[in-house]
mmCIF file of C-alpha atoms and ligand atoms in Angstrom:
data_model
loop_
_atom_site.group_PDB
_atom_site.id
_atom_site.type_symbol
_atom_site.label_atom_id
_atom_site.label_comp_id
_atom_site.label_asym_id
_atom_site.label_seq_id
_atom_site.Cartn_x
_atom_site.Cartn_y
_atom_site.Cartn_z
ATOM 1 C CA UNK A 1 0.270 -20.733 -17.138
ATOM 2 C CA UNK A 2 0.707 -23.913 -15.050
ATOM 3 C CA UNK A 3 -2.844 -25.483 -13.998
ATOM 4 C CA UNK A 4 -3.739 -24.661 -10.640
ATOM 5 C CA UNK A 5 -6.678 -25.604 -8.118
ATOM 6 C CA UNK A 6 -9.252 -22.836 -7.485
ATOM 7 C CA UNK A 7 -10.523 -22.774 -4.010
ATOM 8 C CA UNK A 8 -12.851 -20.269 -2.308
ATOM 9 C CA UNK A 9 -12.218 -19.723 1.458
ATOM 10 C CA UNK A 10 -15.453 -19.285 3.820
ATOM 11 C CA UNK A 11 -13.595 -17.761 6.982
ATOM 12 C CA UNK A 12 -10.318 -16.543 7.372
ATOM 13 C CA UNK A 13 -9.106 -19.373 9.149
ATOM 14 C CA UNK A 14 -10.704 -21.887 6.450
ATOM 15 C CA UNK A 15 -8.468 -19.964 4.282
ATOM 16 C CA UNK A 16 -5.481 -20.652 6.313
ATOM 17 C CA UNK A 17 -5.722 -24.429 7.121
ATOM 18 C CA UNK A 18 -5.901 -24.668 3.742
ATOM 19 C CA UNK A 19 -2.414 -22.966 2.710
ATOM 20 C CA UNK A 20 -1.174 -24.865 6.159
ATOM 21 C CA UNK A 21 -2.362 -27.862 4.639
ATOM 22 C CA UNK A 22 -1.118 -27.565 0.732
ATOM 23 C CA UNK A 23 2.679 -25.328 1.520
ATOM 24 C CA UNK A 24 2.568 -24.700 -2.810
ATOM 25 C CA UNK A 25 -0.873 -22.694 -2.427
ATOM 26 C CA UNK A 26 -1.056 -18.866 -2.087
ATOM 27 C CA UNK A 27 -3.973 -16.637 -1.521
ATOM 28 C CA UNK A 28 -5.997 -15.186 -3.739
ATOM 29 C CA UNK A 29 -6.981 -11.616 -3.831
ATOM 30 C CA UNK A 30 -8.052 -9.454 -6.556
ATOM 31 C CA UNK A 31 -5.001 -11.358 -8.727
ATOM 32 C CA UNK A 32 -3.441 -8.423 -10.420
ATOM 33 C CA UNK A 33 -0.104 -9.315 -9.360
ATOM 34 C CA UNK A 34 -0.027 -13.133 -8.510
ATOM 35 C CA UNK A 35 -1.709 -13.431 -12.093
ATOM 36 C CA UNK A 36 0.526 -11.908 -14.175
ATOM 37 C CA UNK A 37 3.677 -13.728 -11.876
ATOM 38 C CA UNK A 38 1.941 -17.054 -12.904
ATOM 39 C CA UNK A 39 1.419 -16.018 -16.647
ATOM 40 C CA UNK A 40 4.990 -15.223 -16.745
ATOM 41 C CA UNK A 41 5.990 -18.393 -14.748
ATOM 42 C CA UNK A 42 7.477 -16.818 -11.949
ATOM 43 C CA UNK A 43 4.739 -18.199 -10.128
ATOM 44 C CA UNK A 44 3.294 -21.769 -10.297
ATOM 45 C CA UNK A 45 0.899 -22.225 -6.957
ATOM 46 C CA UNK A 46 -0.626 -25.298 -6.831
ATOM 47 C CA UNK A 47 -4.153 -23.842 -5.453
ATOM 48 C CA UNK A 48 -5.032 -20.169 -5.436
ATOM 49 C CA UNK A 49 -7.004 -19.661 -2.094
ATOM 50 C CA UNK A 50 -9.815 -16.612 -2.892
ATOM 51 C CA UNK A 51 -10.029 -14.730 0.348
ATOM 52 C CA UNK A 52 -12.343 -12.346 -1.519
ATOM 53 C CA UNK A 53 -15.255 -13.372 -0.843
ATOM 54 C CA UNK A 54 -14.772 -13.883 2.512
ATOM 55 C CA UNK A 55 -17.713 -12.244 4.936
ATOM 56 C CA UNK A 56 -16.641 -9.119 6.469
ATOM 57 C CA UNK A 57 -13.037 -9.013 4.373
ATOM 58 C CA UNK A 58 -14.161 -5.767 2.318
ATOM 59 C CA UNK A 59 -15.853 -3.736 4.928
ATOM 60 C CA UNK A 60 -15.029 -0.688 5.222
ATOM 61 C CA UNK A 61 -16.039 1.250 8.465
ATOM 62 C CA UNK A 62 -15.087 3.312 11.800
ATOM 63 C CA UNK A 63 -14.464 1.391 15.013
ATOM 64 C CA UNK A 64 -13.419 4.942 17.713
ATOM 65 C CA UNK A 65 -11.186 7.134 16.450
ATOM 66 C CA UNK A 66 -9.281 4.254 13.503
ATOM 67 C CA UNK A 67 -10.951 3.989 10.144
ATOM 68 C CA UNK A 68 -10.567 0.289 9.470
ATOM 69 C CA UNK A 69 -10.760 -0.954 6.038
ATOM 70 C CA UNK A 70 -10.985 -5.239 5.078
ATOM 71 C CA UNK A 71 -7.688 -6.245 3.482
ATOM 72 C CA UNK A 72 -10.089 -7.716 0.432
ATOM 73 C CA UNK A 73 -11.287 -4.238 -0.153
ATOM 74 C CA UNK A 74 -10.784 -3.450 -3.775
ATOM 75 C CA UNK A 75 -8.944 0.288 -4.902
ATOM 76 C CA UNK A 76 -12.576 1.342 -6.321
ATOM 77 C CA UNK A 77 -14.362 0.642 -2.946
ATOM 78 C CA UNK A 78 -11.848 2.660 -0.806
ATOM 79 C CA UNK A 79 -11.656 5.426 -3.599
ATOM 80 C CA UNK A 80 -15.480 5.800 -3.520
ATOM 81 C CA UNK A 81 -16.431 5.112 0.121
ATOM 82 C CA UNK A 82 -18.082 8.040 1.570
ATOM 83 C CA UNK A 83 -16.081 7.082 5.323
ATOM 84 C CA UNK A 84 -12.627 7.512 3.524
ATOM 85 C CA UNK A 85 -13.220 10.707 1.755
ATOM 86 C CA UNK A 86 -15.010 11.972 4.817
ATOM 87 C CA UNK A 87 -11.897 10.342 7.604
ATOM 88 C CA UNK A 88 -8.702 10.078 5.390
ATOM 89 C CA UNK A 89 -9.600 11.833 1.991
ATOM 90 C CA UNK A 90 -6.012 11.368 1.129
ATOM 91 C CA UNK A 91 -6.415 7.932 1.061
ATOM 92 C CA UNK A 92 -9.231 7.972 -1.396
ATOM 93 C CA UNK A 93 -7.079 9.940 -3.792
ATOM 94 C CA UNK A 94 -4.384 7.628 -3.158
ATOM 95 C CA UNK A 95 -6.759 4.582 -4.239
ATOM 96 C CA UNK A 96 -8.662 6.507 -7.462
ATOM 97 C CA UNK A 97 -4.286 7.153 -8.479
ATOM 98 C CA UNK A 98 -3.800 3.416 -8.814
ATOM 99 C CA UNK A 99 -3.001 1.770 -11.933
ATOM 100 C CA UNK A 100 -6.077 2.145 -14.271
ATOM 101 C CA UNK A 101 -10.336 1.319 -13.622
ATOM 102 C CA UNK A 102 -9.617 -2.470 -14.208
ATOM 103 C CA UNK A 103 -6.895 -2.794 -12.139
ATOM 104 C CA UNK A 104 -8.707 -0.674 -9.472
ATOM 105 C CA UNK A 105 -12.031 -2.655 -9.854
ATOM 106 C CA UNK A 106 -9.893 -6.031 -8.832
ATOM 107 C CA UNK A 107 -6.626 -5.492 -6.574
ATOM 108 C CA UNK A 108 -6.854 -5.329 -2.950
ATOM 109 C CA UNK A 109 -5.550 -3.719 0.103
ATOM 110 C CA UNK A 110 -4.586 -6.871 1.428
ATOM 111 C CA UNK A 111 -2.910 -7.833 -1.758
ATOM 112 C CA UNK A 112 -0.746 -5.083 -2.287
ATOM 113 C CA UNK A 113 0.346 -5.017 0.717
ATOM 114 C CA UNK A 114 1.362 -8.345 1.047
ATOM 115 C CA UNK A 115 2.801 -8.035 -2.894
ATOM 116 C CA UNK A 116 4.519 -5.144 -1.347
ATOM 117 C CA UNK A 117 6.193 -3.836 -4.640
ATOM 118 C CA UNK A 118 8.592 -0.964 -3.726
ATOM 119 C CA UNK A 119 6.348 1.435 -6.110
ATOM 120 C CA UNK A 120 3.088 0.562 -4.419
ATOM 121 C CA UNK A 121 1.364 3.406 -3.446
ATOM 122 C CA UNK A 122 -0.525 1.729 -0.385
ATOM 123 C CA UNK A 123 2.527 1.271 1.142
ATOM 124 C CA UNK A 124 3.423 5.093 1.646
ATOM 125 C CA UNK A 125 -0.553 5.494 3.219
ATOM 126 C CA UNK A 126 0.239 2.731 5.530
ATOM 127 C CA UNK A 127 3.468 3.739 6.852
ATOM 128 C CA UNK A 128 2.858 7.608 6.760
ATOM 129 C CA UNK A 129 -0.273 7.240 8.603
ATOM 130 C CA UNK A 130 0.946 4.913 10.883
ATOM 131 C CA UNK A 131 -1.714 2.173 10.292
ATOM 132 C CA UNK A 132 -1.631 -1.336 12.021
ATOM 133 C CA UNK A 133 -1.728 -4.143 9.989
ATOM 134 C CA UNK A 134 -4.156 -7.123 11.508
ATOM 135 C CA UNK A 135 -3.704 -10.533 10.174
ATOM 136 C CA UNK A 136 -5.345 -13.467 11.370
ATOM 137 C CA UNK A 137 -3.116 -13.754 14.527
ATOM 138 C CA UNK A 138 -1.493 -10.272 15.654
ATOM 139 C CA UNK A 139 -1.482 -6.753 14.760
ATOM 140 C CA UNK A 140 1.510 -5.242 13.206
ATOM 141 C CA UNK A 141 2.510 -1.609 13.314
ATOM 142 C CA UNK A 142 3.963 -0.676 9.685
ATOM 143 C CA UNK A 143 7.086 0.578 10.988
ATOM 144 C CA UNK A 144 7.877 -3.201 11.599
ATOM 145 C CA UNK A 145 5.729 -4.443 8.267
ATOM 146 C CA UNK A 146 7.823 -3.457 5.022
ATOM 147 C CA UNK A 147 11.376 -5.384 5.077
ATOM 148 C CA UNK A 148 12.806 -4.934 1.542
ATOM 149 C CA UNK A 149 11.962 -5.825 -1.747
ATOM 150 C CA UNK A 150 8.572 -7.941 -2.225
ATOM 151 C CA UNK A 151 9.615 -9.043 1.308
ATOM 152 C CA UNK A 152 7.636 -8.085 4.589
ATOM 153 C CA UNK A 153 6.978 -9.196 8.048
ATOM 154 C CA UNK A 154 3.970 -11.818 7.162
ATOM 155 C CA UNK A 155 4.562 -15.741 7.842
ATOM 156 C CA UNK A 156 4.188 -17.566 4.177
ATOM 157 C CA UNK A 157 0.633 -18.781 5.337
ATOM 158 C CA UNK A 158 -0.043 -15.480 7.182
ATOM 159 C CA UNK A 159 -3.894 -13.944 5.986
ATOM 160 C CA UNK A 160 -3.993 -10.331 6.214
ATOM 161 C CA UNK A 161 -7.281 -9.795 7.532
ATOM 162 C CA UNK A 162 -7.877 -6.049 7.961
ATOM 163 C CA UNK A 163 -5.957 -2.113 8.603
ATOM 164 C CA UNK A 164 -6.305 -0.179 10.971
ATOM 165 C CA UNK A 165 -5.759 3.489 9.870
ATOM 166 C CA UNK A 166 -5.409 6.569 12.679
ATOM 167 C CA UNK A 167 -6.961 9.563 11.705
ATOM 168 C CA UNK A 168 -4.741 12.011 11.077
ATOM 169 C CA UNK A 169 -5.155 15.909 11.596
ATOM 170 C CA UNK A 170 -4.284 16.896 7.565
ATOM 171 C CA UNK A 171 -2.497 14.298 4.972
ATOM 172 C CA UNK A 172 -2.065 14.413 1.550
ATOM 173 C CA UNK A 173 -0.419 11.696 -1.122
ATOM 174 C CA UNK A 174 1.108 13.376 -4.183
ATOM 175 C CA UNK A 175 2.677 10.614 -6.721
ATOM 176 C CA UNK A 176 4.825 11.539 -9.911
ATOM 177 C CA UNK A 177 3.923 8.268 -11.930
ATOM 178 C CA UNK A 178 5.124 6.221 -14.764
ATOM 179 C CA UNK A 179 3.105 7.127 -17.426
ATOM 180 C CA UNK A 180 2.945 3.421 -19.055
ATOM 181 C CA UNK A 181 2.516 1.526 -15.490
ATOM 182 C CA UNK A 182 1.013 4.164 -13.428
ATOM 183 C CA UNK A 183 3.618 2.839 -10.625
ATOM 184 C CA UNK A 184 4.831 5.643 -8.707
ATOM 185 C CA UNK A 185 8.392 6.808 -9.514
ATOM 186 C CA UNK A 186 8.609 8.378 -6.778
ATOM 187 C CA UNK A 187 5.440 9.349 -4.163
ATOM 188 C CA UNK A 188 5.202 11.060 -0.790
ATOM 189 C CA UNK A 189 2.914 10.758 1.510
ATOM 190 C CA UNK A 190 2.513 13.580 4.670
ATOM 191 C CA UNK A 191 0.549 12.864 7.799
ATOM 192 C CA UNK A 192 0.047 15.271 10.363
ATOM 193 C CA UNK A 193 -1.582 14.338 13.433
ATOM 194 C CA UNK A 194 -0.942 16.785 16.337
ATOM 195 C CA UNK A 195 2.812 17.920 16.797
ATOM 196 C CA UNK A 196 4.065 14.594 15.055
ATOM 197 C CA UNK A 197 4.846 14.728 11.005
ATOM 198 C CA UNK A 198 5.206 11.476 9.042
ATOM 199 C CA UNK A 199 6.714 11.582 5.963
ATOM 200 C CA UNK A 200 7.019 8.028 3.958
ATOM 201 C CA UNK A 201 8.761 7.805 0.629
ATOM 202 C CA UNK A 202 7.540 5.039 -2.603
ATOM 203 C CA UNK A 203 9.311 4.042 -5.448
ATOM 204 C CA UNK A 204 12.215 5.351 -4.497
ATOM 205 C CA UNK A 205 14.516 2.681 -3.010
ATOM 206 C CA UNK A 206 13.777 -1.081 -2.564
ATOM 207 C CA UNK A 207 11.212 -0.861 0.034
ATOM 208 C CA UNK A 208 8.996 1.858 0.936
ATOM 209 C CA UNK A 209 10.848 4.400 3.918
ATOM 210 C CA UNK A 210 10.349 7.296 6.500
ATOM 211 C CA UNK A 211 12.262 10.500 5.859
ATOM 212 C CA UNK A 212 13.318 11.631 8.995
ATOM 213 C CA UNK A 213 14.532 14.551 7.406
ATOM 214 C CA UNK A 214 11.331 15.891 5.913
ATOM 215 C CA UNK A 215 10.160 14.870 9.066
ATOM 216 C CA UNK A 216 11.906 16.996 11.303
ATOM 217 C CA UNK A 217 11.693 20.058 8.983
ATOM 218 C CA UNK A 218 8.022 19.830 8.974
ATOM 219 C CA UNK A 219 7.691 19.219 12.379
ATOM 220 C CA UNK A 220 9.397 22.637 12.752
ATOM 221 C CA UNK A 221 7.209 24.279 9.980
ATOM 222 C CA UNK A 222 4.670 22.373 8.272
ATOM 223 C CA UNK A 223 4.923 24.489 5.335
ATOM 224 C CA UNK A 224 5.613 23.477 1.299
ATOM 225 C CA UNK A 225 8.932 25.555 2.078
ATOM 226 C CA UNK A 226 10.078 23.811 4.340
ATOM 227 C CA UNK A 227 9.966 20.320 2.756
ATOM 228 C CA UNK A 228 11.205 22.209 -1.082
ATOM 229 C CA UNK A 229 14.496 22.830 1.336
ATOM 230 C CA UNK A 230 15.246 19.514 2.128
ATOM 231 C CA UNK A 231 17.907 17.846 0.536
ATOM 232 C CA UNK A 232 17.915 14.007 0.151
ATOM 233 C CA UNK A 233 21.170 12.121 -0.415
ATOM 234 C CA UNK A 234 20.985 9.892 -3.242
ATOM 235 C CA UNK A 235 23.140 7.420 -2.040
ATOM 236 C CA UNK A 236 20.626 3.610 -1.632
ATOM 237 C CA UNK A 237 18.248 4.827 -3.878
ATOM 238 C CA UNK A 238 17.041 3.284 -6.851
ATOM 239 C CA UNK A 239 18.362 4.285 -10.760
ATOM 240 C CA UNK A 240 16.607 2.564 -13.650
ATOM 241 C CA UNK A 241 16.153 3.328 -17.268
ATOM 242 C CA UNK A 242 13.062 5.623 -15.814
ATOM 243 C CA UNK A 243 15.161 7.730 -13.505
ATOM 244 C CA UNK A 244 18.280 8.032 -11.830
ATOM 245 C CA UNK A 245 19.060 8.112 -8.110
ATOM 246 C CA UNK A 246 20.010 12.060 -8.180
ATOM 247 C CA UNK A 247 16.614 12.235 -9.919
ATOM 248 C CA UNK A 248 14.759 10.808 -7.137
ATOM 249 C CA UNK A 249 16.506 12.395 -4.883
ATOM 250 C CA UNK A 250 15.298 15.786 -6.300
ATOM 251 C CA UNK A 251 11.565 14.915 -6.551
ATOM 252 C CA UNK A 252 11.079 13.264 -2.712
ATOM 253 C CA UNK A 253 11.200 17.231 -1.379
ATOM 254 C CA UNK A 254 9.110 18.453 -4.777
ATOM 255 C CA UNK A 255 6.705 16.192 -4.016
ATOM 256 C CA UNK A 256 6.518 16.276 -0.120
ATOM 257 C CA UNK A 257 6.254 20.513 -0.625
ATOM 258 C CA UNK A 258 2.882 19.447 -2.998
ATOM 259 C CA UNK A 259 1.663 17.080 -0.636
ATOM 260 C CA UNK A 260 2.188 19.697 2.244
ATOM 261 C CA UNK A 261 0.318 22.148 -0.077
ATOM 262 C CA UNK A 262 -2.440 19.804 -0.542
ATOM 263 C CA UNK A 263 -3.050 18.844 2.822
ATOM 264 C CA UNK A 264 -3.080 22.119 3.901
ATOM 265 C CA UNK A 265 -5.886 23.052 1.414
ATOM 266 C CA UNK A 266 -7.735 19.838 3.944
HETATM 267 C C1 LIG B 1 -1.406 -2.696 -15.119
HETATM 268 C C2 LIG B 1 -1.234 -2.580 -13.637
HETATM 269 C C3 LIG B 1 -0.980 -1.338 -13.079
HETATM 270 C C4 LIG B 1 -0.829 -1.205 -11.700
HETATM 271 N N1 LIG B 1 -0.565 0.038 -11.192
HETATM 272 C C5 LIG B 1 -0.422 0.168 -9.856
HETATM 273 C C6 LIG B 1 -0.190 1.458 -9.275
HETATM 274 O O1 LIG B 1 -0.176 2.487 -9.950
HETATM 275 N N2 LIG B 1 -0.013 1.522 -7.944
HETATM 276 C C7 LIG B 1 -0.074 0.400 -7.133
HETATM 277 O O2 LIG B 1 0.092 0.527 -5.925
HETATM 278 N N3 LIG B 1 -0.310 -0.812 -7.650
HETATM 279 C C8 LIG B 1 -0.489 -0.962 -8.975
HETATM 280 N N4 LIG B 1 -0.744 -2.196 -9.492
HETATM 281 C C9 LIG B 1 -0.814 -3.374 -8.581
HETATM 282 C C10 LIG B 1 -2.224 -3.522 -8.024
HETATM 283 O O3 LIG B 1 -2.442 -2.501 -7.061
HETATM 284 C C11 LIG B 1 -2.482 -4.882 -7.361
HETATM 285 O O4 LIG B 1 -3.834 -4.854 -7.034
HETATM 286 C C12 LIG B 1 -1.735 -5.223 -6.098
HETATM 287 O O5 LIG B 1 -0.370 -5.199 -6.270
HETATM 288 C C13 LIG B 1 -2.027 -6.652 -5.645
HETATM 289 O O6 LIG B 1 -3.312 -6.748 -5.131
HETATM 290 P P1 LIG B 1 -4.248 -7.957 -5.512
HETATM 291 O O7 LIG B 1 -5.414 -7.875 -4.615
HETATM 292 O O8 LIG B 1 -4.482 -7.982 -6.963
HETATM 293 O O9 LIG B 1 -3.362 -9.221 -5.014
HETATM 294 P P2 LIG B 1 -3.010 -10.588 -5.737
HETATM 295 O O10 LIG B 1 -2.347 -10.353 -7.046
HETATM 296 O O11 LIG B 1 -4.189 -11.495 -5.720
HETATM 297 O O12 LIG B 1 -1.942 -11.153 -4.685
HETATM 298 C C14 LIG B 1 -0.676 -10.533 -4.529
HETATM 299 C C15 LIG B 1 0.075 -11.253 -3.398
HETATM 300 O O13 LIG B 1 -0.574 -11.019 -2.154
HETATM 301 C C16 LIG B 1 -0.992 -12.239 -1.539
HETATM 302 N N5 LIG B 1 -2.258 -11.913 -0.879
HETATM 303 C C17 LIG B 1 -3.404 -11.474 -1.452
HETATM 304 N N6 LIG B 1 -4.292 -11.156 -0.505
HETATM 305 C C18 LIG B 1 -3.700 -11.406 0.700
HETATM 306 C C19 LIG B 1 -4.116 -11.266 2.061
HETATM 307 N N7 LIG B 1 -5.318 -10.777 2.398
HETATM 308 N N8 LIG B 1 -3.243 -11.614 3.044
HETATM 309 C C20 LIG B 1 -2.023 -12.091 2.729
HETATM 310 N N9 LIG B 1 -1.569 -12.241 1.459
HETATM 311 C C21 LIG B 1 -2.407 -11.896 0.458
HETATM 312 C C22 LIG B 1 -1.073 -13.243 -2.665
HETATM 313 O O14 LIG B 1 -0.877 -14.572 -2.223
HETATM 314 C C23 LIG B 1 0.073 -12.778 -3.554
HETATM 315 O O15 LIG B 1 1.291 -13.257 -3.050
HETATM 316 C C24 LIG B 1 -0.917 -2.356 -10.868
HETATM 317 C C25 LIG B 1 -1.185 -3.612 -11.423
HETATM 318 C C26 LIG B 1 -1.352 -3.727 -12.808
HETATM 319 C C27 LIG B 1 -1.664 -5.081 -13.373
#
């Protein structure tokens, strides 16, 4: 590993002028990606900018009808908050699922998002539920967040600051992991809020997706049924020594039937 400058941000737009200032820096959250990137010299920042410890950045709490979590919230803190479980439990499973307790004692909302590796789990949470990402100057909805691989709609010195998460009326997240990285291979989360059904697909492509689909055939009958009958087309998604793309393919309506099943049990 290169050396690097270590520099803890007070506000979020300390944290900012900083990374403004110094264009090699990157932000800092609970390092369980940027870390390993550096140790394998993929990564070489010249300061890491700690937005952890930054007041308000981990809260966790309801403002009207959105649960709204602080992009420095670790997986352990959402997983355990007694808001989540009670609002989104869905999204508390989805947290206590990711990688293992170190990992989850560290990594950050925030951070995976803005890592945005195509077999995140956040991802699916964010884009099923329909959340709105809040940086330090806009909101974005997550329909316009995830662009493609490790690529997404922030500016390079753009601070994730918060999301905003809708509750929905029944949603479940239901992941069929690698056993070694605890990555999803493929997972699918379902959102139900009223008459509209989101469906959004991880680890299945390059980027995380909607399945319009799934979501059409739920819409119709929000049964596990339903979603077992859907066919996906393998064609743009991902084969690797794990899995092929027919593979996939055949566990995106699997999984969306046991997420249906699941959030139908509330
Ligand atoms: C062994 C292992 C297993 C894992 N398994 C899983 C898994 O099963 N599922 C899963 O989803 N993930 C998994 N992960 C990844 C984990 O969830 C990481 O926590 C996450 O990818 C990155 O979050 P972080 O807070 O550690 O970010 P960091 O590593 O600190 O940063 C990642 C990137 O985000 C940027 N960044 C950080 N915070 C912000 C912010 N607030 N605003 C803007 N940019 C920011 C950084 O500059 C960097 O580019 C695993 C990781 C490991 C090491």
């Amino acid at each position: 590993m290169y050396a690097f400058q270590y520099e803890r941000a007070a506000d979020a737009k300390a944290a900012v002028d900083m990374l403004k200032a110094d264009g090699e820096a990157r932000f800092l959250g609970g390092g369980q990606s940027l870390l390993a990137s550096m140790k394998l010299r993929l990564a070489s920042p010249s300061t890491l900018i700690d937005v952890t410890r930054i007041p308000g950045m981990s809260a966790i709490r309801m403002e009207g009808d959105e649960l709204v979590i602080g992009a420095a919230a670790r997986h352990a803190d959402v997983a355990s908050n007694p808001e989540v479980m009670r609002r989104i439990p869905a999204l508390a499973v989805l947290a206590n699922g990711i990688g293992d307790r170190q990992v989850r004692a560290m990594g950050t909302l925030g951070g995976s998002l803005a890592n945005d590796d195509p077999a995140a789990d956040y991802p699916a949470a964010v884009l099923a539920l329909n959340a709105i990402i809040v940086t330090d100057r806009r909101n974005i909805a997550a329909d316009n967040f995830f662009k493609g691989l490790f690529e997404t709609a922030l500016s390079p010195d753009e601070l994730i600051t918060a999301v905003r998460f809708p509750q929905p009326d029944q949603a479940a997240y239901v992941k069929f992991r690698n056993p070694a990285s605890r990555f999803a291979l493929v997972g699918v989360m379902v959102a139900r809020t009223g008459k509209t059904v989101r469906v959004a697909v991880t680890g299945a492509a390059d980027k995380v997706f909607r399945a319009p689909a799934l979501e059409q055939a739920l819409c119709a009958a929000f049964t596990p049924a339903a979603a077992r009958a859907v066919r996906m087309d393998p064609s743009g998604l991902g084969a690797d020594l794990h899995a092929s793309a027919e593979y996939r393919a055949h566990l995106i309506p699997v999984l969306a039937s046991r997420a249906v099943e699941q959030a139908l049990k509330g």
